[in-house]
PDB file of C-alpha atoms in Angstrom:
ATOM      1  CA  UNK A   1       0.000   0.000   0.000  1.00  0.00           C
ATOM      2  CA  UNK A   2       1.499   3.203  -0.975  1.00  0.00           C
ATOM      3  CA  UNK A   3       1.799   6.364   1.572  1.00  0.00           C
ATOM      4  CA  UNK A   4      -1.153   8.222   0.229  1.00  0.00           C
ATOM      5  CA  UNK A   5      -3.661   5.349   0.193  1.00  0.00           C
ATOM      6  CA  UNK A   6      -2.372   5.291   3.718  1.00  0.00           C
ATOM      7  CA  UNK A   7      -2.557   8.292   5.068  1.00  0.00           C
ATOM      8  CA  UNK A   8      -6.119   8.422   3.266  1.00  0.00           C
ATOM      9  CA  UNK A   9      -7.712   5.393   4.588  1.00  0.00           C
ATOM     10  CA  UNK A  10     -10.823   6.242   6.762  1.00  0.00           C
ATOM     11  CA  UNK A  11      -9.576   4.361   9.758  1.00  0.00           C
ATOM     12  CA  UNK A  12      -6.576   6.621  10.056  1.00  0.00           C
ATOM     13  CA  UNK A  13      -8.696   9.903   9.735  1.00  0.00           C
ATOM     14  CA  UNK A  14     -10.078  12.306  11.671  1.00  0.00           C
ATOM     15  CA  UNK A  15     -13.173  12.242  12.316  1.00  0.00           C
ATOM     16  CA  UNK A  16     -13.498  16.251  11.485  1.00  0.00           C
ATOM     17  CA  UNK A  17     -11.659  14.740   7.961  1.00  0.00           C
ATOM     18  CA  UNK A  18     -14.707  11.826   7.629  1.00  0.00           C
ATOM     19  CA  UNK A  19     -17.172  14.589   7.936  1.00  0.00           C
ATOM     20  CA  UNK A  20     -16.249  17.199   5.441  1.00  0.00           C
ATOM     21  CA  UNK A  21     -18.507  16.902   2.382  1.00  0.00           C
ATOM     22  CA  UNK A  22     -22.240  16.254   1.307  1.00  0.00           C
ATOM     23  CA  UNK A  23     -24.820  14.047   2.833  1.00  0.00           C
ATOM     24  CA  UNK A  24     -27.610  12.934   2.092  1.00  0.00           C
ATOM     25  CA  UNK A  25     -30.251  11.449   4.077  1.00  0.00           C
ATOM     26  CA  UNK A  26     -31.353   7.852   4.263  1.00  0.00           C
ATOM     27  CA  UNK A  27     -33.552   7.693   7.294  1.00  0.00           C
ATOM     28  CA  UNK A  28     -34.509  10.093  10.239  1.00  0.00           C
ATOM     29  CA  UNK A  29     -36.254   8.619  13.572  1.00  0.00           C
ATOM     30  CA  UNK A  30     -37.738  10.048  16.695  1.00  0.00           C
ATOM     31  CA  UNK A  31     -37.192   7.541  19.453  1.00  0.00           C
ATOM     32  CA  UNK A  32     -39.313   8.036  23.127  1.00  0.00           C
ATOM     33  CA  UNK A  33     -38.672   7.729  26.910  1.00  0.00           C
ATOM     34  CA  UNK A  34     -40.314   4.201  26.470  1.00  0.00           C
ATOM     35  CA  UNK A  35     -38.609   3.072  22.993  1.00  0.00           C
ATOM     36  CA  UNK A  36     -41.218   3.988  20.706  1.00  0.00           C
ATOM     37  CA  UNK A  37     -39.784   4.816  17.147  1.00  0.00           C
ATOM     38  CA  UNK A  38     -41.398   7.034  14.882  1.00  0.00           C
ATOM     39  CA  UNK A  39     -39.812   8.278  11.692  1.00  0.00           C
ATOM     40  CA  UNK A  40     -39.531  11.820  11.944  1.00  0.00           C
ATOM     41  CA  UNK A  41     -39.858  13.470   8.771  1.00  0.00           C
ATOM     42  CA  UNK A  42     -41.997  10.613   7.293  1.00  0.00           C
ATOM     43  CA  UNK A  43     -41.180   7.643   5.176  1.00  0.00           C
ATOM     44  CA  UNK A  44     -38.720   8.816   2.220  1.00  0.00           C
ATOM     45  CA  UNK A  45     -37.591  11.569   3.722  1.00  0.00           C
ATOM     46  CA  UNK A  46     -34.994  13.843   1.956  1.00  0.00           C
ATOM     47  CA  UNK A  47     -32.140  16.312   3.361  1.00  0.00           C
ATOM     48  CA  UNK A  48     -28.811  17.211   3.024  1.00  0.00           C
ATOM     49  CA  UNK A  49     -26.179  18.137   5.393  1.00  0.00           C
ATOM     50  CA  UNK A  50     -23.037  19.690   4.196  1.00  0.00           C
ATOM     51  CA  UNK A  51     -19.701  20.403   6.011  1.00  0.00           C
ATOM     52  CA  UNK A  52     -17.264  22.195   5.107  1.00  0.00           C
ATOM     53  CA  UNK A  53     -13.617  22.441   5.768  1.00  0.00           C
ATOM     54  CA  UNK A  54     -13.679  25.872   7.217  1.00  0.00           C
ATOM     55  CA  UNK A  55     -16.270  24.766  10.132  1.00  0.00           C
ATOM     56  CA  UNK A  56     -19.353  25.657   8.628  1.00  0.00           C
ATOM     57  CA  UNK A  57     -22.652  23.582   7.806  1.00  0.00           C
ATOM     58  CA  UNK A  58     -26.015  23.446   6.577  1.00  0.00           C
ATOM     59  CA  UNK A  59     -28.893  21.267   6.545  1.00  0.00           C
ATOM     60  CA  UNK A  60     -32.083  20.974   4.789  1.00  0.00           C
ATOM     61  CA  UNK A  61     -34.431  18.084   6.133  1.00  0.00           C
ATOM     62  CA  UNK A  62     -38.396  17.687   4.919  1.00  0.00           C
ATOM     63  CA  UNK A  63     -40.777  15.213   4.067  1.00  0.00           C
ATOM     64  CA  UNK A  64     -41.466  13.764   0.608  1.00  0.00           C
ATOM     65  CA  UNK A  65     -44.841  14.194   0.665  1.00  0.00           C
ATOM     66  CA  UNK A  66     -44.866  17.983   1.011  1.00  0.00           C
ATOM     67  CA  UNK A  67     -48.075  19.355  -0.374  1.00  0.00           C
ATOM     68  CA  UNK A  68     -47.264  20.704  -4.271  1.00  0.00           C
ATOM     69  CA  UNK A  69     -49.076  24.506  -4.256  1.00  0.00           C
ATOM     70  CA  UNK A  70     -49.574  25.705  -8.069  1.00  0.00           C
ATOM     71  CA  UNK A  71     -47.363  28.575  -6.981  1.00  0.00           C
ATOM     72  CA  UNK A  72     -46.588  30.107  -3.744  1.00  0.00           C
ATOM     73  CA  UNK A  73     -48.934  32.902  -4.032  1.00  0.00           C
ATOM     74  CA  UNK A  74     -51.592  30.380  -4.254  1.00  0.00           C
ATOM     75  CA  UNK A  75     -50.605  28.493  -1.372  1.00  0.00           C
ATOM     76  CA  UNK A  76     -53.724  27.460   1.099  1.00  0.00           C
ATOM     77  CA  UNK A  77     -52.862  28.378   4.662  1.00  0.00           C
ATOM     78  CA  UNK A  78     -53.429  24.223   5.496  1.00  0.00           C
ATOM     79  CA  UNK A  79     -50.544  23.656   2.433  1.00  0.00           C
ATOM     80  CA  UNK A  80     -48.311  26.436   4.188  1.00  0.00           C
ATOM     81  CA  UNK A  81     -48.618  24.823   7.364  1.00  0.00           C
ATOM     82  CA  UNK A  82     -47.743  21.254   5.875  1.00  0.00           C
ATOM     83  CA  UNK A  83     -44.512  22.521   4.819  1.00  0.00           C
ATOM     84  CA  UNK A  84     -43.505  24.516   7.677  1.00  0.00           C
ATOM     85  CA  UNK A  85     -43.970  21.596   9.672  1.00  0.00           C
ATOM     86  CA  UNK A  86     -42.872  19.240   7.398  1.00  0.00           C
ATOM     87  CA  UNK A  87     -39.289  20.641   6.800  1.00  0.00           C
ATOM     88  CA  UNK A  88     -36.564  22.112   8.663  1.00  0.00           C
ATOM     89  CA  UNK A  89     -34.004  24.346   7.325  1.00  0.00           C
ATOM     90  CA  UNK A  90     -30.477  25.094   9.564  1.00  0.00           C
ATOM     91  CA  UNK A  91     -27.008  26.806   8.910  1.00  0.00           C
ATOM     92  CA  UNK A  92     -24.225  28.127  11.159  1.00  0.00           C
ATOM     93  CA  UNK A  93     -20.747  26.533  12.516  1.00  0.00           C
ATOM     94  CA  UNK A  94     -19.361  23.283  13.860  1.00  0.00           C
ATOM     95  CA  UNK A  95     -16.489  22.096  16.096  1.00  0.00           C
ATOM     96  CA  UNK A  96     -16.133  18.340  16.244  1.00  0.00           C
ATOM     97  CA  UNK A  97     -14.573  17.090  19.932  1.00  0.00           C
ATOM     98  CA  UNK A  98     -12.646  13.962  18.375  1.00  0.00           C
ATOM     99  CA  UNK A  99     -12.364  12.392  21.875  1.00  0.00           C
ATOM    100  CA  UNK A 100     -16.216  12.295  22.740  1.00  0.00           C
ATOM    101  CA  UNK A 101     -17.324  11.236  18.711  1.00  0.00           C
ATOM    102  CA  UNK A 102     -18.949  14.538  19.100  1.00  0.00           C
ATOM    103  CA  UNK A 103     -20.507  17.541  16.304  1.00  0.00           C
ATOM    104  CA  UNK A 104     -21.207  20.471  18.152  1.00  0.00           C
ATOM    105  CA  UNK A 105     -22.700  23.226  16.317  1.00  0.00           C
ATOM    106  CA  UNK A 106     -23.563  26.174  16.662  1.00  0.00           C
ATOM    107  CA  UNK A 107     -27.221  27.508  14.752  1.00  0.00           C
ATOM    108  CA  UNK A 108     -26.602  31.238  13.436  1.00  0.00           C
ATOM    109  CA  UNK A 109     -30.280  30.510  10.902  1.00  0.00           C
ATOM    110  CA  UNK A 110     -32.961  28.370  11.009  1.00  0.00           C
ATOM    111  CA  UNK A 111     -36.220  28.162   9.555  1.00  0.00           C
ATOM    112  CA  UNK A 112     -37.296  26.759  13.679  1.00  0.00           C
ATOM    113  CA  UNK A 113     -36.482  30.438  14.920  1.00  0.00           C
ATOM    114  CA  UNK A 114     -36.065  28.841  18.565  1.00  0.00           C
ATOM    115  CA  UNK A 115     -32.823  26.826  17.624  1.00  0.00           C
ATOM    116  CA  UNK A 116     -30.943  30.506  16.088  1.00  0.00           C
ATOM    117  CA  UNK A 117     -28.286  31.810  18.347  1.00  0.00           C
ATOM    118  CA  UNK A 118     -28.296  28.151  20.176  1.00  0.00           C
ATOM    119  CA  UNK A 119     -26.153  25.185  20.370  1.00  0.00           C
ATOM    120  CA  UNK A 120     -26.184  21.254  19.731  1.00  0.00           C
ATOM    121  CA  UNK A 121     -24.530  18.477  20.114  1.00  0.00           C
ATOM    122  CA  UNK A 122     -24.842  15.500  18.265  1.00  0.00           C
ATOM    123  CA  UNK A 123     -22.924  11.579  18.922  1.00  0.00           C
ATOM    124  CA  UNK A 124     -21.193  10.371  15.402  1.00  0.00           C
ATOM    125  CA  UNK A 125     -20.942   6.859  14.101  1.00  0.00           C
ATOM    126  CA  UNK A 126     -19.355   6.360  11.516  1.00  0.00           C
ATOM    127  CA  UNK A 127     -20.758   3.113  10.329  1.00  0.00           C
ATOM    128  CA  UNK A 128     -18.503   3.250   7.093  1.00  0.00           C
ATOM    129  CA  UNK A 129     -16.794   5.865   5.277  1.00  0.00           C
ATOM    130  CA  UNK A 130     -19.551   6.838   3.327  1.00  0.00           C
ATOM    131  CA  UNK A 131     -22.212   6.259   5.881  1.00  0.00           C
ATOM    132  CA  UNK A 132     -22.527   7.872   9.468  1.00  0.00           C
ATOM    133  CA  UNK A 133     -25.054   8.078  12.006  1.00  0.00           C
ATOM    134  CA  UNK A 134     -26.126  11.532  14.411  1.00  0.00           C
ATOM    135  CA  UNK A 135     -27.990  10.342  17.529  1.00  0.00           C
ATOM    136  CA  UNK A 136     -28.894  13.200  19.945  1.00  0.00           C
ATOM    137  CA  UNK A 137     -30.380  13.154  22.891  1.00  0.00           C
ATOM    138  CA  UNK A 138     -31.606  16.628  23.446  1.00  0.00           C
ATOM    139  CA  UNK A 139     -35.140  15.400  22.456  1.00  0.00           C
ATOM    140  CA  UNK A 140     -38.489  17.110  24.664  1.00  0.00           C
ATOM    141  CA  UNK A 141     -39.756  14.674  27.236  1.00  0.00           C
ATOM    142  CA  UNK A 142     -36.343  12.196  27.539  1.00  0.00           C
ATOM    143  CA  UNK A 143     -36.674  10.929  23.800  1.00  0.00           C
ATOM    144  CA  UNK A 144     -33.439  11.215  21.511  1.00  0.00           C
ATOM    145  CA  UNK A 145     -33.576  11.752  17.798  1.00  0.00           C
ATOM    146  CA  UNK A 146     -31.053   9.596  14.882  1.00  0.00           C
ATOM    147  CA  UNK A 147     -30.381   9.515  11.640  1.00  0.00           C
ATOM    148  CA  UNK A 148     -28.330   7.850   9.007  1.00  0.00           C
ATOM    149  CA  UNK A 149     -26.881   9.922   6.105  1.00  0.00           C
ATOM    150  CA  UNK A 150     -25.318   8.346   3.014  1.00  0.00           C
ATOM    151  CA  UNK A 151     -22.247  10.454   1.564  1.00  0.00           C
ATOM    152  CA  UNK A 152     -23.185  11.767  -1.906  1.00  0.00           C
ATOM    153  CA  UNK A 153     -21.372  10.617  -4.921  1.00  0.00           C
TER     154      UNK A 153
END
């Protein structure tokens, strides 16, 4: 094996390293104080979460079955309330604590208003180099929220 596929091999990277690119997501799931999984933004659910080299992020999460308005001046109030609820839009910074398996970021936007100026932290698995896995536990009422992202090709 020659230096460079050495040095490059996942095992002997950084976790920041892993995370640096696009992902997108395979499966998102709200998990209760008593075990109960429910998938979070539906079944199909598409998003993207991008990191970048510099220590900044952003992701875009929503359900597939998003009501389709003719145009968004003809939205119905019940269609604009489907998406608001049925997506989630986020951007600001990100530290990664290589010892814990930790992202922490940092919201500086986000279509939730509540999370902007507010922090996060999320536990990383990577469960191969182009798959990982975010659990967090900051989840109302005990529960803890994960999802799987496949790297984009």
């Amino acid at each position: 094996m020659g230096r460079l596929q050495y040095l490059t091999e996942p095992e002997q990277m950084k976790l920041a390293e892993q995370l640096v690119g696009t992902w997108l997501l395979v499966s998102s799931v709200d998990i209760d104080s008593s075990g109960t999984r429910t998938d979070t933004w539906g079944r199909n659910p598409l998003g993207t979460y991008m990191f970048d080299d510099a220590g900044h992020f952003a992701q875009i999460v929503l359900r597939s079955d998003l009501p389709k308005a003719p145009s968004r001046e003809k939205t119905t109030s019940e269609q604009a309330k489907a998406v608001v609820l049925g997506s989630l839009a986020m951007f600001g910074t990100y530290t990664v604590d290589e010892a814990a398996r930790t992202v922490n970021v940092h919201f500086l936007g986000s279509t939730f208003a509540g999370f902007n100026g507010t922090d996060g932290r999320r536990i990383v698995e990577m469960t191969t180099p182009d798959e990982l896995k975010f659990s967090n536990s900051g989840r109302a009422g005990g529960g803890k929220g994960q999802s799987v992202w496949r790297r984009a090709k």
